[in-house]
């Protein structure tokens, strides 16, 4: 048999120059996409001064027409402090001071009904339901929903002024 020398086949693939060129092209594309998306997001954000000016415009219009109408736009009602023990552990106490934002002036018994409903809700809470930032946000959402249901939609928001656990 004859001995035939076999040589390995040369490597086939892109050269080093082509690889570096593609790397620069991809890097340039990534920088361009970042610049475009940053400009888009910056365009949607409003400066604080512009937001404050937009919020002041409706109040100025209301003040010019009728002071009673501007006053009736929303009403803030402070509820008496809620002091109660939690459902578990029952040795832990909570003190909760709340305010209600109403769409218009309402009779005082509405605030009392909402207060009693929120007191009953607080008595059912367990400590793990109020631990952490997300749990506190869920508590506020629950308070908002219960107040809106109890008031037939007149309560727009429940503001937590004080939340103390002992």
JSON list of C-alpha atoms in Angstrom, two decimals:
[
{"chain": "A", "resi": 1, "resn": "UNK", "atom": "CA", "xyz": [0.00, 0.00, 0.00]},
{"chain": "A", "resi": 2, "resn": "UNK", "atom": "CA", "xyz": [1.06, 3.43, -0.71]},
{"chain": "A", "resi": 3, "resn": "UNK", "atom": "CA", "xyz": [1.48, 5.93, 1.92]},
{"chain": "A", "resi": 4, "resn": "UNK", "atom": "CA", "xyz": [-0.36, 9.09, 1.06]},
{"chain": "A", "resi": 5, "resn": "UNK", "atom": "CA", "xyz": [0.31, 12.01, 3.16]},
{"chain": "A", "resi": 6, "resn": "UNK", "atom": "CA", "xyz": [-2.81, 13.56, 4.46]},
{"chain": "A", "resi": 7, "resn": "UNK", "atom": "CA", "xyz": [-2.67, 17.21, 5.36]},
{"chain": "A", "resi": 8, "resn": "UNK", "atom": "CA", "xyz": [-5.21, 18.76, 7.61]},
{"chain": "A", "resi": 9, "resn": "UNK", "atom": "CA", "xyz": [-7.74, 20.98, 5.88]},
{"chain": "A", "resi": 10, "resn": "UNK", "atom": "CA", "xyz": [-7.23, 24.70, 6.49]},
{"chain": "A", "resi": 11, "resn": "UNK", "atom": "CA", "xyz": [-9.59, 26.39, 8.99]},
{"chain": "A", "resi": 12, "resn": "UNK", "atom": "CA", "xyz": [-12.59, 27.92, 7.40]},
{"chain": "A", "resi": 13, "resn": "UNK", "atom": "CA", "xyz": [-14.24, 30.86, 9.11]},
{"chain": "A", "resi": 14, "resn": "UNK", "atom": "CA", "xyz": [-14.19, 34.59, 9.33]},
{"chain": "A", "resi": 15, "resn": "UNK", "atom": "CA", "xyz": [-10.88, 36.29, 9.68]},
{"chain": "A", "resi": 16, "resn": "UNK", "atom": "CA", "xyz": [-9.82, 38.24, 12.73]},
{"chain": "A", "resi": 17, "resn": "UNK", "atom": "CA", "xyz": [-10.44, 41.56, 10.95]},
{"chain": "A", "resi": 18, "resn": "UNK", "atom": "CA", "xyz": [-14.04, 40.58, 10.16]},
{"chain": "A", "resi": 19, "resn": "UNK", "atom": "CA", "xyz": [-14.66, 39.57, 13.78]},
{"chain": "A", "resi": 20, "resn": "UNK", "atom": "CA", "xyz": [-13.34, 42.90, 15.11]},
{"chain": "A", "resi": 21, "resn": "UNK", "atom": "CA", "xyz": [-15.47, 44.76, 12.54]},
{"chain": "A", "resi": 22, "resn": "UNK", "atom": "CA", "xyz": [-18.63, 42.94, 13.65]},
{"chain": "A", "resi": 23, "resn": "UNK", "atom": "CA", "xyz": [-17.77, 43.63, 17.30]},
{"chain": "A", "resi": 24, "resn": "UNK", "atom": "CA", "xyz": [-17.51, 47.39, 16.58]},
{"chain": "A", "resi": 25, "resn": "UNK", "atom": "CA", "xyz": [-20.74, 47.30, 14.59]},
{"chain": "A", "resi": 26, "resn": "UNK", "atom": "CA", "xyz": [-22.64, 45.56, 17.42]},
{"chain": "A", "resi": 27, "resn": "UNK", "atom": "CA", "xyz": [-21.18, 47.96, 20.01]},
{"chain": "A", "resi": 28, "resn": "UNK", "atom": "CA", "xyz": [-22.22, 50.95, 17.92]},
{"chain": "A", "resi": 29, "resn": "UNK", "atom": "CA", "xyz": [-25.74, 49.53, 17.52]},
{"chain": "A", "resi": 30, "resn": "UNK", "atom": "CA", "xyz": [-26.05, 49.01, 21.29]},
{"chain": "A", "resi": 31, "resn": "UNK", "atom": "CA", "xyz": [-24.90, 52.57, 22.02]},
{"chain": "A", "resi": 32, "resn": "UNK", "atom": "CA", "xyz": [-27.32, 53.95, 19.44]},
{"chain": "A", "resi": 33, "resn": "UNK", "atom": "CA", "xyz": [-30.26, 51.99, 20.84]},
{"chain": "A", "resi": 34, "resn": "UNK", "atom": "CA", "xyz": [-29.41, 53.18, 24.36]},
{"chain": "A", "resi": 35, "resn": "UNK", "atom": "CA", "xyz": [-29.25, 56.79, 23.20]},
{"chain": "A", "resi": 36, "resn": "UNK", "atom": "CA", "xyz": [-32.60, 56.55, 21.37]},
{"chain": "A", "resi": 37, "resn": "UNK", "atom": "CA", "xyz": [-34.39, 54.84, 24.28]},
{"chain": "A", "resi": 38, "resn": "UNK", "atom": "CA", "xyz": [-32.91, 57.34, 26.75]},
{"chain": "A", "resi": 39, "resn": "UNK", "atom": "CA", "xyz": [-34.18, 60.21, 24.64]},
{"chain": "A", "resi": 40, "resn": "UNK", "atom": "CA", "xyz": [-37.60, 58.61, 24.43]},
{"chain": "A", "resi": 41, "resn": "UNK", "atom": "CA", "xyz": [-37.83, 58.08, 28.19]},
{"chain": "A", "resi": 42, "resn": "UNK", "atom": "CA", "xyz": [-36.50, 61.54, 28.93]},
{"chain": "A", "resi": 43, "resn": "UNK", "atom": "CA", "xyz": [-39.12, 63.05, 26.63]},
{"chain": "A", "resi": 44, "resn": "UNK", "atom": "CA", "xyz": [-41.96, 61.38, 28.54]},
{"chain": "A", "resi": 45, "resn": "UNK", "atom": "CA", "xyz": [-40.78, 62.48, 31.98]},
{"chain": "A", "resi": 46, "resn": "UNK", "atom": "CA", "xyz": [-42.08, 65.85, 33.13]},
{"chain": "A", "resi": 47, "resn": "UNK", "atom": "CA", "xyz": [-40.06, 68.15, 35.35]},
{"chain": "A", "resi": 48, "resn": "UNK", "atom": "CA", "xyz": [-41.42, 68.75, 38.83]},
{"chain": "A", "resi": 49, "resn": "UNK", "atom": "CA", "xyz": [-41.97, 72.44, 38.06]},
{"chain": "A", "resi": 50, "resn": "UNK", "atom": "CA", "xyz": [-44.15, 71.60, 35.05]},
{"chain": "A", "resi": 51, "resn": "UNK", "atom": "CA", "xyz": [-46.27, 69.17, 37.09]},
{"chain": "A", "resi": 52, "resn": "UNK", "atom": "CA", "xyz": [-46.72, 71.74, 39.86]},
{"chain": "A", "resi": 53, "resn": "UNK", "atom": "CA", "xyz": [-47.78, 74.37, 37.32]},
{"chain": "A", "resi": 54, "resn": "UNK", "atom": "CA", "xyz": [-50.33, 71.99, 35.77]},
{"chain": "A", "resi": 55, "resn": "UNK", "atom": "CA", "xyz": [-51.79, 71.16, 39.18]},
{"chain": "A", "resi": 56, "resn": "UNK", "atom": "CA", "xyz": [-52.01, 74.84, 40.12]},
{"chain": "A", "resi": 57, "resn": "UNK", "atom": "CA", "xyz": [-54.03, 75.75, 36.99]},
{"chain": "A", "resi": 58, "resn": "UNK", "atom": "CA", "xyz": [-57.28, 73.99, 37.99]},
{"chain": "A", "resi": 59, "resn": "UNK", "atom": "CA", "xyz": [-57.06, 75.43, 41.51]},
{"chain": "A", "resi": 60, "resn": "UNK", "atom": "CA", "xyz": [-56.59, 78.95, 40.15]},
{"chain": "A", "resi": 61, "resn": "UNK", "atom": "CA", "xyz": [-59.60, 78.54, 37.89]},
{"chain": "A", "resi": 62, "resn": "UNK", "atom": "CA", "xyz": [-61.73, 77.30, 40.77]},
{"chain": "A", "resi": 63, "resn": "UNK", "atom": "CA", "xyz": [-60.61, 80.12, 43.06]},
{"chain": "A", "resi": 64, "resn": "UNK", "atom": "CA", "xyz": [-61.59, 82.69, 40.46]},
{"chain": "A", "resi": 65, "resn": "UNK", "atom": "CA", "xyz": [-65.13, 81.39, 39.99]},
{"chain": "A", "resi": 66, "resn": "UNK", "atom": "CA", "xyz": [-66.60, 80.49, 43.35]},
{"chain": "A", "resi": 67, "resn": "UNK", "atom": "CA", "xyz": [-64.83, 79.81, 46.67]},
{"chain": "A", "resi": 68, "resn": "UNK", "atom": "CA", "xyz": [-67.53, 77.37, 47.75]},
{"chain": "A", "resi": 69, "resn": "UNK", "atom": "CA", "xyz": [-67.08, 75.30, 44.59]},
{"chain": "A", "resi": 70, "resn": "UNK", "atom": "CA", "xyz": [-63.31, 75.13, 45.09]},
{"chain": "A", "resi": 71, "resn": "UNK", "atom": "CA", "xyz": [-63.77, 74.08, 48.69]},
{"chain": "A", "resi": 72, "resn": "UNK", "atom": "CA", "xyz": [-66.20, 71.30, 47.75]},
{"chain": "A", "resi": 73, "resn": "UNK", "atom": "CA", "xyz": [-63.79, 69.70, 45.29]},
{"chain": "A", "resi": 74, "resn": "UNK", "atom": "CA", "xyz": [-62.48, 67.29, 47.91]},
{"chain": "A", "resi": 75, "resn": "UNK", "atom": "CA", "xyz": [-62.82, 67.08, 51.65]},
{"chain": "A", "resi": 76, "resn": "UNK", "atom": "CA", "xyz": [-60.37, 65.71, 54.19]},
{"chain": "A", "resi": 77, "resn": "UNK", "atom": "CA", "xyz": [-61.90, 64.06, 57.26]},
{"chain": "A", "resi": 78, "resn": "UNK", "atom": "CA", "xyz": [-59.74, 62.90, 60.15]},
{"chain": "A", "resi": 79, "resn": "UNK", "atom": "CA", "xyz": [-60.95, 59.73, 61.82]},
{"chain": "A", "resi": 80, "resn": "UNK", "atom": "CA", "xyz": [-60.49, 58.98, 65.51]},
{"chain": "A", "resi": 81, "resn": "UNK", "atom": "CA", "xyz": [-57.45, 56.82, 66.27]},
{"chain": "A", "resi": 82, "resn": "UNK", "atom": "CA", "xyz": [-57.95, 53.07, 65.98]},
{"chain": "A", "resi": 83, "resn": "UNK", "atom": "CA", "xyz": [-56.32, 51.16, 68.83]},
{"chain": "A", "resi": 84, "resn": "UNK", "atom": "CA", "xyz": [-56.78, 47.43, 68.79]},
{"chain": "A", "resi": 85, "resn": "UNK", "atom": "CA", "xyz": [-54.97, 44.15, 69.23]},
{"chain": "A", "resi": 86, "resn": "UNK", "atom": "CA", "xyz": [-54.14, 42.02, 66.21]},
{"chain": "A", "resi": 87, "resn": "UNK", "atom": "CA", "xyz": [-55.70, 38.64, 65.52]},
{"chain": "A", "resi": 88, "resn": "UNK", "atom": "CA", "xyz": [-52.32, 36.91, 65.82]},
{"chain": "A", "resi": 89, "resn": "UNK", "atom": "CA", "xyz": [-50.38, 37.35, 68.01]},
{"chain": "A", "resi": 90, "resn": "UNK", "atom": "CA", "xyz": [-53.08, 38.70, 70.25]},
{"chain": "A", "resi": 91, "resn": "UNK", "atom": "CA", "xyz": [-50.52, 40.31, 72.55]},
{"chain": "A", "resi": 92, "resn": "UNK", "atom": "CA", "xyz": [-49.50, 42.77, 69.81]},
{"chain": "A", "resi": 93, "resn": "UNK", "atom": "CA", "xyz": [-51.33, 46.09, 69.67]},
{"chain": "A", "resi": 94, "resn": "UNK", "atom": "CA", "xyz": [-51.72, 48.50, 66.78]},
{"chain": "A", "resi": 95, "resn": "UNK", "atom": "CA", "xyz": [-52.54, 52.20, 66.78]},
{"chain": "A", "resi": 96, "resn": "UNK", "atom": "CA", "xyz": [-53.69, 53.55, 63.44]},
{"chain": "A", "resi": 97, "resn": "UNK", "atom": "CA", "xyz": [-54.58, 57.16, 62.68]},
{"chain": "A", "resi": 98, "resn": "UNK", "atom": "CA", "xyz": [-56.32, 57.68, 59.36]},
{"chain": "A", "resi": 99, "resn": "UNK", "atom": "CA", "xyz": [-57.80, 60.45, 57.25]},
{"chain": "A", "resi": 100, "resn": "UNK", "atom": "CA", "xyz": [-60.36, 60.10, 54.50]},
{"chain": "A", "resi": 101, "resn": "UNK", "atom": "CA", "xyz": [-60.34, 62.03, 51.23]},
{"chain": "A", "resi": 102, "resn": "UNK", "atom": "CA", "xyz": [-63.98, 62.47, 50.21]},
{"chain": "A", "resi": 103, "resn": "UNK", "atom": "CA", "xyz": [-65.22, 63.62, 46.81]},
{"chain": "A", "resi": 104, "resn": "UNK", "atom": "CA", "xyz": [-67.65, 66.12, 48.41]},
{"chain": "A", "resi": 105, "resn": "UNK", "atom": "CA", "xyz": [-68.78, 67.02, 51.93]},
{"chain": "A", "resi": 106, "resn": "UNK", "atom": "CA", "xyz": [-70.73, 64.12, 53.39]},
{"chain": "A", "resi": 107, "resn": "UNK", "atom": "CA", "xyz": [-72.78, 63.61, 56.56]},
{"chain": "A", "resi": 108, "resn": "UNK", "atom": "CA", "xyz": [-70.76, 62.75, 59.69]},
{"chain": "A", "resi": 109, "resn": "UNK", "atom": "CA", "xyz": [-72.33, 59.31, 60.00]},
{"chain": "A", "resi": 110, "resn": "UNK", "atom": "CA", "xyz": [-70.56, 58.24, 56.79]},
{"chain": "A", "resi": 111, "resn": "UNK", "atom": "CA", "xyz": [-67.16, 58.79, 58.41]},
{"chain": "A", "resi": 112, "resn": "UNK", "atom": "CA", "xyz": [-68.35, 56.92, 61.52]},
{"chain": "A", "resi": 113, "resn": "UNK", "atom": "CA", "xyz": [-69.51, 53.93, 59.43]},
{"chain": "A", "resi": 114, "resn": "UNK", "atom": "CA", "xyz": [-66.19, 53.82, 57.58]},
{"chain": "A", "resi": 115, "resn": "UNK", "atom": "CA", "xyz": [-64.31, 54.12, 60.89]},
{"chain": "A", "resi": 116, "resn": "UNK", "atom": "CA", "xyz": [-66.19, 51.17, 62.41]},
{"chain": "A", "resi": 117, "resn": "UNK", "atom": "CA", "xyz": [-65.62, 49.05, 59.30]},
{"chain": "A", "resi": 118, "resn": "UNK", "atom": "CA", "xyz": [-61.90, 49.81, 59.29]},
{"chain": "A", "resi": 119, "resn": "UNK", "atom": "CA", "xyz": [-61.70, 49.02, 63.02]},
{"chain": "A", "resi": 120, "resn": "UNK", "atom": "CA", "xyz": [-63.31, 45.63, 62.38]},
{"chain": "A", "resi": 121, "resn": "UNK", "atom": "CA", "xyz": [-60.84, 45.03, 59.55]},
{"chain": "A", "resi": 122, "resn": "UNK", "atom": "CA", "xyz": [-57.80, 45.94, 61.67]},
{"chain": "A", "resi": 123, "resn": "UNK", "atom": "CA", "xyz": [-58.90, 43.45, 64.34]},
{"chain": "A", "resi": 124, "resn": "UNK", "atom": "CA", "xyz": [-58.63, 40.64, 61.75]},
{"chain": "A", "resi": 125, "resn": "UNK", "atom": "CA", "xyz": [-55.03, 41.44, 60.76]},
{"chain": "A", "resi": 126, "resn": "UNK", "atom": "CA", "xyz": [-52.14, 39.13, 61.53]},
{"chain": "A", "resi": 127, "resn": "UNK", "atom": "CA", "xyz": [-48.59, 40.35, 62.01]},
{"chain": "A", "resi": 128, "resn": "UNK", "atom": "CA", "xyz": [-47.28, 38.73, 58.82]},
{"chain": "A", "resi": 129, "resn": "UNK", "atom": "CA", "xyz": [-49.88, 40.70, 56.83]},
{"chain": "A", "resi": 130, "resn": "UNK", "atom": "CA", "xyz": [-48.24, 44.01, 57.75]},
{"chain": "A", "resi": 131, "resn": "UNK", "atom": "CA", "xyz": [-44.53, 43.13, 57.75]},
{"chain": "A", "resi": 132, "resn": "UNK", "atom": "CA", "xyz": [-42.54, 44.64, 54.90]},
{"chain": "A", "resi": 133, "resn": "UNK", "atom": "CA", "xyz": [-43.08, 47.31, 52.30]},
{"chain": "A", "resi": 134, "resn": "UNK", "atom": "CA", "xyz": [-45.27, 45.27, 49.96]},
{"chain": "A", "resi": 135, "resn": "UNK", "atom": "CA", "xyz": [-47.46, 44.11, 52.84]},
{"chain": "A", "resi": 136, "resn": "UNK", "atom": "CA", "xyz": [-47.92, 47.72, 53.93]},
{"chain": "A", "resi": 137, "resn": "UNK", "atom": "CA", "xyz": [-48.92, 48.64, 50.38]},
{"chain": "A", "resi": 138, "resn": "UNK", "atom": "CA", "xyz": [-51.45, 45.78, 50.38]},
{"chain": "A", "resi": 139, "resn": "UNK", "atom": "CA", "xyz": [-52.82, 47.04, 53.72]},
{"chain": "A", "resi": 140, "resn": "UNK", "atom": "CA", "xyz": [-53.33, 50.52, 52.26]},
{"chain": "A", "resi": 141, "resn": "UNK", "atom": "CA", "xyz": [-55.03, 49.06, 49.18]},
{"chain": "A", "resi": 142, "resn": "UNK", "atom": "CA", "xyz": [-57.35, 47.00, 51.39]},
{"chain": "A", "resi": 143, "resn": "UNK", "atom": "CA", "xyz": [-58.20, 50.05, 53.50]},
{"chain": "A", "resi": 144, "resn": "UNK", "atom": "CA", "xyz": [-58.94, 52.07, 50.35]},
{"chain": "A", "resi": 145, "resn": "UNK", "atom": "CA", "xyz": [-61.20, 49.35, 48.94]},
{"chain": "A", "resi": 146, "resn": "UNK", "atom": "CA", "xyz": [-63.12, 48.82, 52.18]},
{"chain": "A", "resi": 147, "resn": "UNK", "atom": "CA", "xyz": [-63.66, 52.54, 52.67]},
{"chain": "A", "resi": 148, "resn": "UNK", "atom": "CA", "xyz": [-64.85, 53.01, 49.09]},
{"chain": "A", "resi": 149, "resn": "UNK", "atom": "CA", "xyz": [-67.29, 50.11, 49.40]},
{"chain": "A", "resi": 150, "resn": "UNK", "atom": "CA", "xyz": [-68.63, 51.24, 52.77]},
{"chain": "A", "resi": 151, "resn": "UNK", "atom": "CA", "xyz": [-69.12, 54.83, 51.53]},
{"chain": "A", "resi": 152, "resn": "UNK", "atom": "CA", "xyz": [-70.64, 53.91, 48.14]},
{"chain": "A", "resi": 153, "resn": "UNK", "atom": "CA", "xyz": [-67.63, 55.39, 46.34]},
{"chain": "A", "resi": 154, "resn": "UNK", "atom": "CA", "xyz": [-67.51, 58.74, 48.17]},
{"chain": "A", "resi": 155, "resn": "UNK", "atom": "CA", "xyz": [-64.14, 57.96, 49.77]},
{"chain": "A", "resi": 156, "resn": "UNK", "atom": "CA", "xyz": [-61.43, 58.48, 47.16]},
{"chain": "A", "resi": 157, "resn": "UNK", "atom": "CA", "xyz": [-58.43, 57.58, 49.32]},
{"chain": "A", "resi": 158, "resn": "UNK", "atom": "CA", "xyz": [-57.51, 56.60, 52.86]},
{"chain": "A", "resi": 159, "resn": "UNK", "atom": "CA", "xyz": [-54.41, 58.37, 54.15]},
{"chain": "A", "resi": 160, "resn": "UNK", "atom": "CA", "xyz": [-52.39, 56.61, 56.84]},
{"chain": "A", "resi": 161, "resn": "UNK", "atom": "CA", "xyz": [-51.09, 59.30, 59.20]},
{"chain": "A", "resi": 162, "resn": "UNK", "atom": "CA", "xyz": [-49.69, 57.05, 61.92]},
{"chain": "A", "resi": 163, "resn": "UNK", "atom": "CA", "xyz": [-49.14, 53.30, 62.13]},
{"chain": "A", "resi": 164, "resn": "UNK", "atom": "CA", "xyz": [-47.64, 52.06, 65.37]},
{"chain": "A", "resi": 165, "resn": "UNK", "atom": "CA", "xyz": [-47.17, 48.50, 66.63]},
{"chain": "A", "resi": 166, "resn": "UNK", "atom": "CA", "xyz": [-46.44, 47.59, 70.23]}
]
